[in-house]
Coordinates of C-alpha atoms and ligand atoms in Angstrom, one line a residue:
M1 CA 46.5 -42.3 -12.8
N2 CA 46.5 -46.2 -12.2
T3 CA 46.9 -47.8 -16.1
S4 CA 46.1 -51.0 -14.3
Q5 CA 42.6 -50.2 -13.4
P6 CA 39.7 -49.1 -16.1
L7 CA 38.8 -45.1 -16.0
P8 CA 36.0 -43.9 -15.0
D9 CA 33.7 -44.7 -17.9
T10 CA 34.9 -47.6 -19.2
A11 CA 32.3 -49.0 -17.4
D12 CA 29.8 -47.5 -19.5
D13 CA 31.7 -48.3 -22.3
G14 CA 32.3 -51.9 -22.3
A15 CA 29.9 -53.3 -19.5
S16 CA 28.0 -53.5 -22.3
P17 CA 29.4 -54.9 -25.3
E18 CA 26.0 -55.6 -27.1
M19 CA 25.4 -52.1 -27.6
R20 CA 28.3 -51.6 -30.1
T21 CA 26.9 -53.3 -32.9
G22 CA 29.8 -52.6 -35.4
I23 CA 32.2 -50.1 -35.4
Q24 CA 29.7 -46.8 -36.8
S25 CA 27.7 -47.3 -33.4
A26 CA 29.2 -44.9 -30.4
A27 CA 29.0 -46.2 -26.1
P28 CA 27.5 -43.6 -24.7
G29 CA 30.7 -43.1 -22.8
S30 CA 32.8 -42.3 -25.6
R31 CA 30.2 -40.0 -26.7
R32 CA 31.1 -37.4 -24.5
W33 CA 34.7 -37.9 -25.7
A34 CA 33.8 -37.4 -29.0
A35 CA 31.9 -34.3 -28.1
V36 CA 36.0 -32.9 -25.8
S37 CA 37.1 -33.8 -29.5
G38 CA 35.5 -31.7 -31.5
V39 CA 35.6 -29.1 -28.9
V40 CA 39.4 -28.8 -29.0
A41 CA 39.0 -29.3 -32.8
A42 CA 36.8 -26.7 -33.2
V43 CA 38.7 -24.2 -30.9
G44 CA 42.3 -25.4 -32.6
A45 CA 40.5 -24.1 -35.5
V46 CA 40.5 -21.2 -34.6
V47 CA 43.3 -20.4 -33.0
A48 CA 44.6 -22.0 -36.0
G49 CA 42.9 -19.0 -38.3
E50 CA 44.6 -16.9 -35.7
L51 CA 47.4 -17.4 -35.4
L52 CA 47.4 -17.5 -39.5
S53 CA 45.8 -14.3 -39.8
G54 CA 48.4 -12.6 -37.8
L55 CA 51.1 -13.5 -40.4
L56 CA 49.1 -13.5 -43.8
S57 CA 46.6 -10.3 -42.5
P58 CA 46.5 -9.1 -39.2
S59 CA 44.5 -6.8 -39.3
L60 CA 41.1 -9.6 -40.0
S61 CA 41.2 -13.2 -38.7
P62 CA 38.1 -15.3 -39.4
L63 CA 36.3 -14.8 -35.7
T64 CA 37.0 -11.3 -36.5
A65 CA 35.1 -11.4 -39.5
V66 CA 32.4 -13.1 -38.3
G67 CA 32.2 -11.1 -35.1
G68 CA 32.7 -7.5 -36.8
A69 CA 29.2 -9.5 -39.5
V70 CA 27.5 -10.2 -36.3
I71 CA 27.9 -6.8 -35.0
D72 CA 27.1 -4.9 -37.8
A73 CA 24.2 -7.3 -38.5
V74 CA 22.5 -6.2 -35.7
P75 CA 18.8 -4.9 -36.6
P76 CA 18.7 -1.4 -36.1
G77 CA 16.0 -0.7 -32.5
V78 CA 17.5 -3.0 -30.3
K79 CA 18.4 -1.6 -27.7
D80 CA 20.5 -3.5 -26.0
W81 CA 22.3 -4.1 -29.1
A82 CA 22.7 -0.6 -29.6
V83 CA 23.3 0.6 -25.5
A84 CA 26.3 -2.6 -25.9
L85 CA 27.6 -0.8 -29.3
F86 CA 27.8 2.7 -28.4
G87 CA 27.9 2.0 -25.1
T88 CA 31.4 1.1 -23.7
A89 CA 31.0 -2.2 -25.0
D90 CA 31.8 -5.1 -23.4
K91 CA 34.0 -7.6 -26.2
A92 CA 35.7 -9.9 -24.2
V93 CA 32.0 -11.1 -23.0
F94 CA 30.8 -10.7 -26.8
L95 CA 34.3 -12.7 -27.6
A96 CA 33.9 -15.4 -25.1
G97 CA 30.5 -16.0 -26.4
M98 CA 31.6 -16.7 -29.7
L99 CA 34.2 -19.1 -28.3
L100 CA 30.9 -20.9 -26.5
V101 CA 28.9 -20.9 -29.3
I102 CA 32.6 -22.4 -31.4
A103 CA 32.9 -24.7 -28.7
A104 CA 29.2 -26.2 -28.8
V105 CA 29.5 -26.6 -32.4
G106 CA 32.6 -28.2 -32.0
A107 CA 31.3 -30.9 -29.4
L108 CA 28.0 -31.4 -31.8
A109 CA 30.6 -31.5 -34.7
G110 CA 33.0 -35.0 -32.9
V111 CA 29.8 -36.6 -31.5
L112 CA 28.8 -37.0 -35.4
E113 CA 31.9 -37.5 -36.6
Q114 CA 32.2 -40.8 -34.7
P115 CA 29.5 -43.0 -35.7
R116 CA 29.4 -40.7 -39.2
R117 CA 32.5 -40.5 -40.5
F118 CA 33.7 -37.1 -42.2
A119 CA 30.4 -35.9 -40.8
G120 CA 31.6 -34.5 -38.4
A121 CA 34.9 -33.2 -40.0
A122 CA 31.8 -31.3 -43.1
V123 CA 30.5 -29.5 -39.7
I124 CA 33.7 -27.6 -38.7
A125 CA 34.4 -26.8 -42.7
A126 CA 31.3 -25.2 -43.1
F127 CA 32.0 -23.3 -40.7
G128 CA 35.1 -22.6 -42.2
L129 CA 33.4 -21.3 -45.1
V130 CA 31.0 -19.5 -42.5
G131 CA 34.4 -17.7 -41.8
L132 CA 35.5 -17.4 -45.4
A133 CA 32.2 -15.8 -46.2
A134 CA 32.2 -12.9 -43.5
V135 CA 35.8 -12.3 -44.8
L136 CA 34.8 -11.9 -47.8
T137 CA 32.4 -8.9 -46.8
R138 CA 35.2 -7.3 -44.0
A139 CA 36.7 -3.8 -45.3
Q140 CA 39.8 -4.8 -44.0
L141 CA 39.9 -7.6 -46.3
T142 CA 43.4 -8.0 -48.3
P143 CA 44.0 -11.1 -50.6
G144 CA 46.5 -13.0 -47.4
A145 CA 42.8 -13.0 -45.5
V146 CA 41.3 -15.6 -48.0
P147 CA 43.3 -18.3 -48.1
V148 CA 43.3 -18.4 -43.6
P149 CA 39.7 -20.1 -42.8
L150 CA 39.8 -22.8 -44.9
V151 CA 42.8 -23.1 -44.1
A152 CA 41.9 -23.3 -40.5
A153 CA 39.0 -25.0 -41.0
L154 CA 41.0 -27.8 -42.6
A155 CA 43.3 -28.1 -39.9
G156 CA 40.2 -28.3 -37.7
A157 CA 38.7 -31.1 -40.3
L158 CA 41.7 -33.3 -39.9
L159 CA 41.9 -33.2 -36.1
I160 CA 38.6 -33.7 -35.4
R161 CA 39.5 -37.2 -38.6
F162 CA 42.0 -38.2 -36.4
L163 CA 41.0 -38.4 -32.5
I164 CA 38.0 -39.2 -33.4
R165 CA 40.1 -42.3 -34.6
R166 CA 42.4 -42.7 -32.0
L167 CA 39.1 -42.6 -30.1
D168 CA 37.3 -45.7 -31.5
D169 CA 40.8 -47.4 -31.8
E170 CA 40.3 -47.7 -28.5
A171 CA 36.9 -49.4 -28.3
P172 CA 37.2 -52.3 -31.4
G173 CA 33.4 -52.7 -30.9
D174 CA 33.7 -56.7 -30.9
A175 CA 35.3 -58.8 -27.4
A176 CA 38.7 -58.5 -28.9
G177 CA 38.0 -55.5 -26.8
T178 CA 38.8 -56.5 -23.5
A179 CA 40.0 -54.2 -20.3
G180 CA 43.5 -53.6 -21.1
A181 CA 43.8 -53.5 -24.7
Q182 CA 40.8 -50.3 -24.2
S183 CA 42.8 -49.0 -21.5
S184 CA 46.0 -49.1 -23.5
G185 CA 43.7 -47.6 -26.3
R186 CA 42.3 -45.1 -23.5
R187 CA 45.6 -44.2 -22.7
T188 CA 46.9 -43.5 -26.6
F189 CA 43.5 -41.5 -26.9
L190 CA 43.9 -39.5 -24.0
Q191 CA 47.2 -38.6 -25.4
S192 CA 46.2 -37.6 -28.5
L193 CA 43.7 -35.2 -27.3
A194 CA 46.0 -33.6 -24.4
A195 CA 48.7 -33.2 -27.0
A196 CA 46.1 -31.4 -29.0
A197 CA 44.6 -29.4 -25.9
G198 CA 48.2 -28.2 -25.0
V199 CA 49.0 -27.5 -29.2
T200 CA 45.7 -25.6 -28.8
A201 CA 46.3 -23.6 -25.3
V202 CA 49.9 -22.5 -26.4
G203 CA 48.5 -21.4 -29.5
G204 CA 46.0 -19.3 -28.4
I205 CA 48.1 -17.7 -25.3
I206 CA 50.7 -16.7 -29.1
A207 CA 48.0 -15.2 -31.0
G208 CA 46.8 -13.3 -27.7
V209 CA 50.3 -12.0 -27.4
W210 CA 50.6 -11.2 -31.4
R211 CA 47.1 -9.4 -30.6
G212 CA 47.2 -7.6 -27.6
A213 CA 50.9 -6.0 -27.7
A214 CA 50.9 -5.3 -31.6
S215 CA 54.2 -5.3 -30.7
G216 CA 55.1 -3.7 -34.0
I217 CA 52.6 -0.8 -34.0
S218 CA 52.7 0.0 -30.9
T219 CA 56.6 0.5 -30.9
A220 CA 56.0 2.7 -34.2
R221 CA 53.6 5.2 -32.3
E222 CA 55.8 5.0 -30.0
K223 CA 58.3 5.8 -31.4
L224 CA 56.9 9.1 -33.4
Q225 CA 57.4 12.6 -32.7
L226 CA 54.9 15.0 -33.4
P227 CA 55.4 18.0 -34.4
G228 CA 55.2 21.2 -31.9
A229 CA 51.9 22.8 -32.7
A230 CA 52.3 26.3 -34.9
S231 CA 49.4 28.1 -32.8
G232 CA 49.1 26.2 -29.5
A233 CA 46.1 25.8 -27.8
P234 CA 44.8 28.6 -26.0
A235 CA 45.8 28.5 -21.9
I236 CA 43.6 27.1 -19.4
P237 CA 41.6 30.2 -17.3
A238 CA 42.8 30.4 -14.0
G239 CA 40.0 28.9 -12.1
A240 CA 38.7 26.7 -14.8
E241 CA 39.0 23.6 -12.5
V242 CA 36.4 24.4 -9.3
G243 CA 39.2 22.2 -6.9
V244 CA 36.1 20.8 -5.7
D245 CA 37.0 16.9 -4.3
G246 CA 35.5 14.0 -6.3
M247 CA 35.7 15.7 -9.1
Q248 CA 37.0 14.6 -12.9
P249 CA 39.2 16.9 -13.8
L250 CA 38.8 19.7 -16.6
V251 CA 41.1 17.4 -19.0
T252 CA 40.8 14.0 -19.2
P253 CA 43.9 11.5 -19.2
N254 CA 43.9 9.5 -21.7
R255 CA 43.6 6.4 -19.9
D256 CA 40.5 7.1 -18.8
F257 CA 39.0 8.3 -22.3
Y258 CA 35.8 6.4 -22.5
R259 CA 36.1 4.1 -25.6
I260 CA 33.8 3.9 -27.9
D261 CA 33.4 1.9 -31.3
T262 CA 32.1 -1.3 -33.1
A263 CA 35.3 -2.6 -33.7
L264 CA 36.0 -5.8 -32.0
I265 CA 40.0 -5.7 -32.3
V266 CA 41.3 -2.2 -32.2
P267 CA 42.4 -1.9 -36.0
V268 CA 45.9 -1.6 -36.0
I269 CA 47.5 0.8 -38.3
D270 CA 51.2 0.8 -39.8
P271 CA 52.2 4.8 -39.7
E272 CA 54.8 4.3 -42.6
T273 CA 52.1 3.2 -45.3
W274 CA 48.9 5.3 -43.3
T275 CA 47.5 7.0 -46.3
L276 CA 44.1 9.4 -46.7
R277 CA 42.3 10.0 -49.0
V278 CA 40.2 12.8 -50.6
T279 CA 37.6 11.8 -52.8
G280 CA 34.1 12.1 -53.9
L281 CA 32.8 15.7 -55.6
V282 CA 35.9 17.2 -55.6
D283 CA 38.2 18.7 -58.4
R284 CA 41.5 17.6 -57.0
E285 CA 42.0 14.5 -55.1
I286 CA 44.2 14.1 -52.4
E287 CA 45.9 10.9 -51.0
L288 CA 48.4 12.4 -48.0
N289 CA 50.7 10.3 -45.9
L290 CA 51.6 11.1 -42.7
A291 CA 54.9 12.7 -42.5
D292 CA 52.8 15.2 -45.1
L293 CA 49.7 15.8 -42.2
L294 CA 52.8 16.3 -39.9
A295 CA 54.6 18.8 -41.9
K296 CA 51.6 20.9 -42.1
P297 CA 51.2 23.8 -39.3
L298 CA 49.2 22.0 -36.8
I299 CA 46.6 23.5 -34.3
E300 CA 45.9 22.5 -30.7
R301 CA 42.7 22.9 -29.6
H302 CA 40.6 21.4 -26.5
V303 CA 37.6 19.6 -27.0
T304 CA 35.3 18.2 -24.9
I305 CA 33.6 15.2 -27.4
A306 CA 30.2 12.9 -26.1
C307 CA 28.6 9.4 -27.0
V308 CA 25.5 10.1 -28.3
S309 CA 24.5 7.1 -25.8
N310 CA 25.5 9.1 -23.2
E311 CA 22.5 9.0 -21.0
V312 CA 21.3 11.5 -19.2
G313 CA 24.3 12.5 -16.0
G314 CA 26.2 9.1 -17.8
D315 CA 30.0 9.4 -18.7
L316 CA 30.8 8.8 -22.1
I317 CA 31.4 11.9 -22.8
G318 CA 35.3 13.5 -22.0
N319 CA 37.5 16.2 -22.6
A320 CA 41.4 16.1 -24.4
R321 CA 43.2 18.6 -26.1
W322 CA 43.5 17.5 -30.0
L323 CA 47.2 18.2 -32.2
G324 CA 45.8 18.4 -35.4
W325 CA 45.5 20.2 -39.3
P326 CA 42.4 21.5 -39.4
V327 CA 39.9 19.8 -42.0
R328 CA 39.0 22.8 -43.9
E329 CA 42.9 22.9 -44.9
L330 CA 42.7 19.4 -46.8
L331 CA 38.8 20.1 -48.0
A332 CA 40.2 23.6 -49.6
L333 CA 43.0 22.0 -51.5
A334 CA 40.5 19.0 -52.8
A335 CA 37.3 21.8 -53.6
P336 CA 34.4 20.8 -53.3
R337 CA 32.5 20.9 -55.7
P338 CA 28.8 22.7 -55.8
G339 CA 26.0 20.6 -54.6
A340 CA 28.1 18.1 -52.0
D341 CA 26.5 18.9 -48.7
M342 CA 28.2 16.0 -46.1
V343 CA 31.7 14.1 -45.5
L344 CA 31.8 10.3 -45.7
S345 CA 34.3 9.6 -43.0
R346 CA 36.1 6.0 -43.7
S347 CA 37.2 3.9 -40.9
S348 CA 39.9 0.8 -42.3
D349 CA 37.1 -1.2 -40.5
G350 CA 34.9 0.2 -43.0
W351 CA 33.0 1.9 -40.5
T352 CA 31.7 5.6 -41.8
A353 CA 30.3 8.7 -40.4
G354 CA 28.4 11.5 -42.1
T355 CA 29.3 15.0 -41.7
P356 CA 27.6 17.9 -43.1
L357 CA 29.9 19.4 -45.5
E358 CA 29.2 22.9 -44.1
V359 CA 30.5 22.3 -39.6
L360 CA 34.1 21.1 -41.3
T361 CA 34.2 24.2 -43.6
D362 CA 33.7 26.9 -40.8
D363 CA 35.9 28.6 -38.3
R364 CA 35.4 26.2 -35.7
D365 CA 38.6 23.6 -36.1
A366 CA 37.2 20.7 -36.6
L367 CA 40.0 18.1 -37.0
L368 CA 42.5 15.5 -38.3
A369 CA 44.0 14.9 -34.9
V370 CA 47.2 12.8 -34.5
G371 CA 47.6 13.9 -30.7
M372 CA 46.4 13.5 -27.9
N373 CA 47.1 15.0 -24.4
G374 CA 50.7 15.7 -25.8
E375 CA 51.0 11.8 -27.3
P376 CA 50.0 10.3 -30.4
L377 CA 46.9 9.0 -30.0
P378 CA 46.2 6.0 -28.1
L379 CA 45.8 2.6 -30.9
E380 CA 42.2 2.5 -29.7
H381 CA 41.4 6.1 -29.9
G382 CA 42.3 6.0 -33.7
F383 CA 46.1 5.5 -34.2
P384 CA 47.5 7.4 -36.5
V385 CA 44.7 9.8 -37.9
R386 CA 41.1 10.2 -36.6
M387 CA 39.1 13.1 -37.0
I388 CA 37.4 15.8 -34.0
V389 CA 34.9 18.1 -34.5
P390 CA 33.3 20.4 -31.9
G391 CA 29.7 20.7 -31.7
L392 CA 29.5 17.3 -33.2
Y393 CA 28.2 13.5 -31.1
G394 CA 31.0 11.6 -32.2
Y395 CA 29.0 9.1 -34.5
V396 CA 28.1 11.8 -37.0
S397 CA 31.9 12.7 -36.4
A398 CA 34.6 11.4 -34.2
T399 CA 36.4 8.8 -37.3
K400 CA 38.8 6.7 -35.3
W401 CA 41.7 4.7 -37.9
L402 CA 40.7 7.5 -40.8
T403 CA 41.8 6.0 -44.1
E404 CA 38.8 8.6 -46.4
L405 CA 37.0 11.5 -46.9
R406 CA 34.3 10.8 -49.6
V407 CA 33.2 14.4 -50.1
T408 CA 28.9 12.8 -51.5
R409 CA 26.1 14.3 -50.5
F410 CA 23.5 13.3 -47.8
A411 CA 20.7 12.2 -50.8
D412 CA 23.6 10.0 -51.4
D413 CA 25.7 8.3 -48.9
K414 CA 24.9 7.4 -45.4
G415 CA 26.9 7.2 -41.8
Y416 CA 27.3 3.7 -40.2
W417 CA 24.6 4.4 -37.5
T418 CA 22.0 6.4 -40.0
P419 CA 20.4 2.8 -41.2
R420 CA 20.5 1.4 -37.9
G421 CA 17.4 4.0 -36.6
W422 CA 19.9 7.3 -35.3
S423 CA 19.6 10.5 -36.6
E424 CA 21.4 11.8 -39.8
R425 CA 22.2 14.9 -37.8
G426 CA 24.1 14.8 -34.4
P427 CA 24.9 17.9 -32.8
I428 CA 25.2 17.6 -29.5
K429 CA 22.8 18.7 -27.3
T430 CA 22.8 21.1 -24.4
A431 CA 23.0 19.2 -21.0
S432 CA 24.7 18.8 -17.4
R433 CA 26.3 16.4 -15.0
I434 CA 26.4 16.9 -11.2
D435 CA 29.2 14.7 -9.8
V436 CA 29.5 15.4 -6.0
P437 CA 27.8 14.9 -4.1
R438 CA 26.7 11.3 -6.0
T439 CA 23.8 10.2 -6.5
G440 CA 22.2 8.5 -3.0
R441 CA 25.6 9.7 -0.9
R442 CA 24.7 10.4 2.7
V443 CA 26.1 13.8 3.5
S444 CA 26.4 16.1 7.2
A445 CA 24.1 18.5 7.7
G446 CA 25.0 22.3 6.9
T447 CA 26.8 24.2 3.8
V448 CA 26.6 21.0 1.5
T449 CA 28.9 21.9 -1.9
F450 CA 27.7 20.4 -4.9
G451 CA 30.1 19.7 -8.3
G452 CA 30.4 19.4 -11.2
V453 CA 29.6 20.2 -15.5
A454 CA 27.9 21.7 -18.3
W455 CA 28.4 21.5 -22.2
S456 CA 27.2 22.7 -25.0
Q457 CA 30.1 22.3 -27.5
H458 CA 30.8 25.0 -29.6
T459 CA 28.2 27.2 -28.4
G460 CA 29.0 27.7 -24.5
I461 CA 27.9 27.9 -21.0
S462 CA 26.2 30.5 -20.0
K463 CA 24.8 29.1 -16.6
V464 CA 24.2 26.6 -14.3
E465 CA 21.4 26.2 -11.5
L466 CA 20.0 23.5 -9.2
R467 CA 17.1 23.2 -7.3
I468 CA 15.9 20.7 -4.9
N469 CA 13.3 19.2 -4.4
R470 CA 11.5 21.1 -7.3
G471 CA 12.4 23.8 -5.5
P472 CA 12.7 27.2 -6.8
W473 CA 16.9 27.5 -9.1
Q474 CA 19.5 28.4 -7.4
Q475 CA 22.2 30.0 -9.3
A476 CA 25.3 28.1 -9.5
D477 CA 29.2 29.4 -9.8
L478 CA 29.9 28.9 -13.3
A479 CA 34.3 28.5 -13.8
P480 CA 35.4 29.7 -16.6
G481 CA 35.7 27.3 -19.7
I482 CA 38.4 26.8 -21.6
S483 CA 36.9 27.5 -24.7
L484 CA 33.0 27.7 -26.4
D485 CA 34.3 23.4 -27.7
T486 CA 34.7 22.1 -24.6
W487 CA 32.7 21.6 -20.9
Y488 CA 32.9 23.8 -18.3
Q489 CA 32.6 23.0 -14.3
W490 CA 30.7 24.3 -11.6
Q491 CA 30.0 24.5 -8.1
L492 CA 27.2 25.8 -5.2
G493 CA 27.3 25.6 -1.7
I494 CA 23.5 24.9 -0.9
E495 CA 22.8 25.0 3.2
L496 CA 20.6 21.8 3.8
T497 CA 19.3 20.4 7.2
P498 CA 18.3 16.2 7.9
G499 CA 16.1 14.7 5.1
Q500 CA 16.1 13.5 1.8
Y501 CA 16.6 16.1 -0.8
E502 CA 16.3 15.4 -5.5
V503 CA 18.5 18.0 -6.8
Q504 CA 18.4 18.7 -10.4
V505 CA 20.4 20.9 -12.4
R506 CA 20.1 22.2 -15.8
A507 CA 22.0 24.5 -18.1
T508 CA 21.5 27.5 -20.7
D509 CA 23.7 28.6 -23.3
L510 CA 25.4 31.6 -24.2
S511 CA 22.5 31.8 -26.2
G512 CA 20.4 31.9 -23.7
K513 CA 18.3 28.6 -24.3
P514 CA 17.9 25.8 -21.9
Q515 CA 18.4 22.9 -22.0
A516 CA 15.6 20.4 -22.8
E517 CA 13.2 19.0 -19.6
E518 CA 11.6 17.0 -21.0
R519 CA 13.1 13.2 -21.1
R520 CA 14.3 11.8 -24.0
P521 CA 15.8 8.3 -25.1
V522 CA 19.4 7.9 -26.6
A523 CA 18.2 7.3 -30.0
P524 CA 17.5 8.8 -32.1
D525 CA 20.1 11.8 -31.3
G526 CA 21.0 12.4 -27.7
A527 CA 19.1 11.9 -23.9
T528 CA 17.6 15.4 -22.5
G529 CA 16.7 15.4 -19.7
F530 CA 17.7 17.0 -15.9
H531 CA 20.0 15.1 -13.8
T532 CA 18.4 14.0 -11.2
I533 CA 20.6 12.5 -8.0
R534 CA 18.8 11.7 -4.2
V535 CA 21.3 13.4 -1.2
D536 CA 20.9 12.0 2.4
V537 CA 21.7 14.4 4.9
N538 CA 22.6 13.3 7.7
P539 CA 22.2 15.3 11.8
Ligands
MTE601 N1 36.2 3.3 -36.7 C1 34.9 3.8 -35.5 N2 35.8 5.9 -35.5 C2 34.2 5.7 -34.0 C3 33.3 5.0 -34.0 C4 34.0 3.3 -34.8 O1 32.3 2.7 -34.1 N3 34.5 3.0 -35.5 N4 32.5 4.9 -32.8 C5 32.3 6.6 -33.2 C6 31.6 6.9 -32.2 S1 30.6 6.5 -31.6 C7 32.2 7.7 -31.0 S2 31.0 8.2 -29.2 C8 33.7 8.3 -30.7 C9 34.1 7.8 -28.7 O2 35.3 8.1 -29.6 P1 36.1 7.5 -28.6 O3 36.7 6.3 -28.4 O4 37.9 7.8 -28.5 O5 35.4 8.3 -27.2 O6 34.0 7.5 -31.6 C10 33.2 7.5 -33.3 N5 34.2 6.8 -33.9
MO602 MO1 29.1 7.3 -29.5

């Protein structure tokens, strides 16, 4: 930049000195820079909070506390929100939105700080108090988390004051403000602003890498040696995978497994210090650590878990081989008292699920899972320990980052989603899906091969049928399932002449009950209706 030339907006600043009646008034051009200063100060405060929480409270920063509080406070019945939370929440978009709001408040603070000293600093301090309030309400609260929003806000307030002072120095507000003095003052201001922005950016990158890598825990996870299973998973029967091109694998690889949770950042739990407590209506409270758990006789089972927010034909469902200790064994040690009918499982971030005691104590192999497809649980799937309960939607059973099992009663306690418009009980509904061909796809006339999956966890599937243009149901070839708790693949070849067709699928469970035809939305307890696709058959 040519320093002998006035910067573009010194023209607005300098052209009308009479506008600057004393140091309190801000010229329009410098107001823009005041806004920029405010943005840098506000984002700087956020970054300071992230860095400091990295040191003092890795699982709770002011930013994630406010985000978590916003997510929890979303009014029930707001469908898009529910879908965003239950559905594959785009957490990056949510975080970006939060940063935009913070930047906007920062800009406002900058504009306020310029004419009224400390007005902007007060806005940033108020922001710190919001952060503190949010932090205090979070389940991950530790003493170390408390000073973080205060120190971060103080840093932001000092920074905004410093930058605005520099900005004001540039324009003394009287005739002494010659073009030369202004341009040198402007240079000093811009240098300060650039330095502050640079430090903020570098700090942001460090905080991001720090979080992203969650390095120590990832390493601990990689080093963790899972014991073998005392009772291995039943072998996958021959032919369970129908081998139709374009179908998903029968066992879902971890990296492709759907992820649903309310956690803005993945909770990072040190396996060395993790404990699980059994509390509530029990004769004996129990606390065990990971070494205790891994020393138990573990079993391995394939279980297909599904989200209640899975739309008809949707992909919020996956099948994995889970290694864990049966929940019923732990509950037997704790000895639930008469009258208890629910277990409220809690994760490290305070999220809860209410599961009927009965399904955790019957023979269905509900697990305290430590392994997923032969590896320790991935961090985003609940490392180090989660629950897996065959037959129930995830929101009432599949607690990730598990820390407590509270034996209680449905009359006394509620899981996270129940007061938010979702049913207290969530058995998975029998359903089926056409995966091949994909809807709208063009295929050639002749034998068209259809393929897909059907599930009725813990009951099993007896038949799958297809119908074309609402004609008679035609029975598909149903592959053997791995167990009653997993999905089944099916396929059927149908002769089709050129034209456009509607194809529907329905499954019947092993008790003879067909899946529900009536179209119902996902709330409050899971969608129903036949998955319907359209196929264009070319000549
Ligand atoms: N801690 C915690 N566990 C949770 C949730 C959550 O929000 N927090 N969501 C549940 C829901 S709604 C589902 S469908 C499953 C999804 O498990 P996955 O992400 O491993 O597929 O996790 C369950 N466990
Ligand atoms: Mo879910």
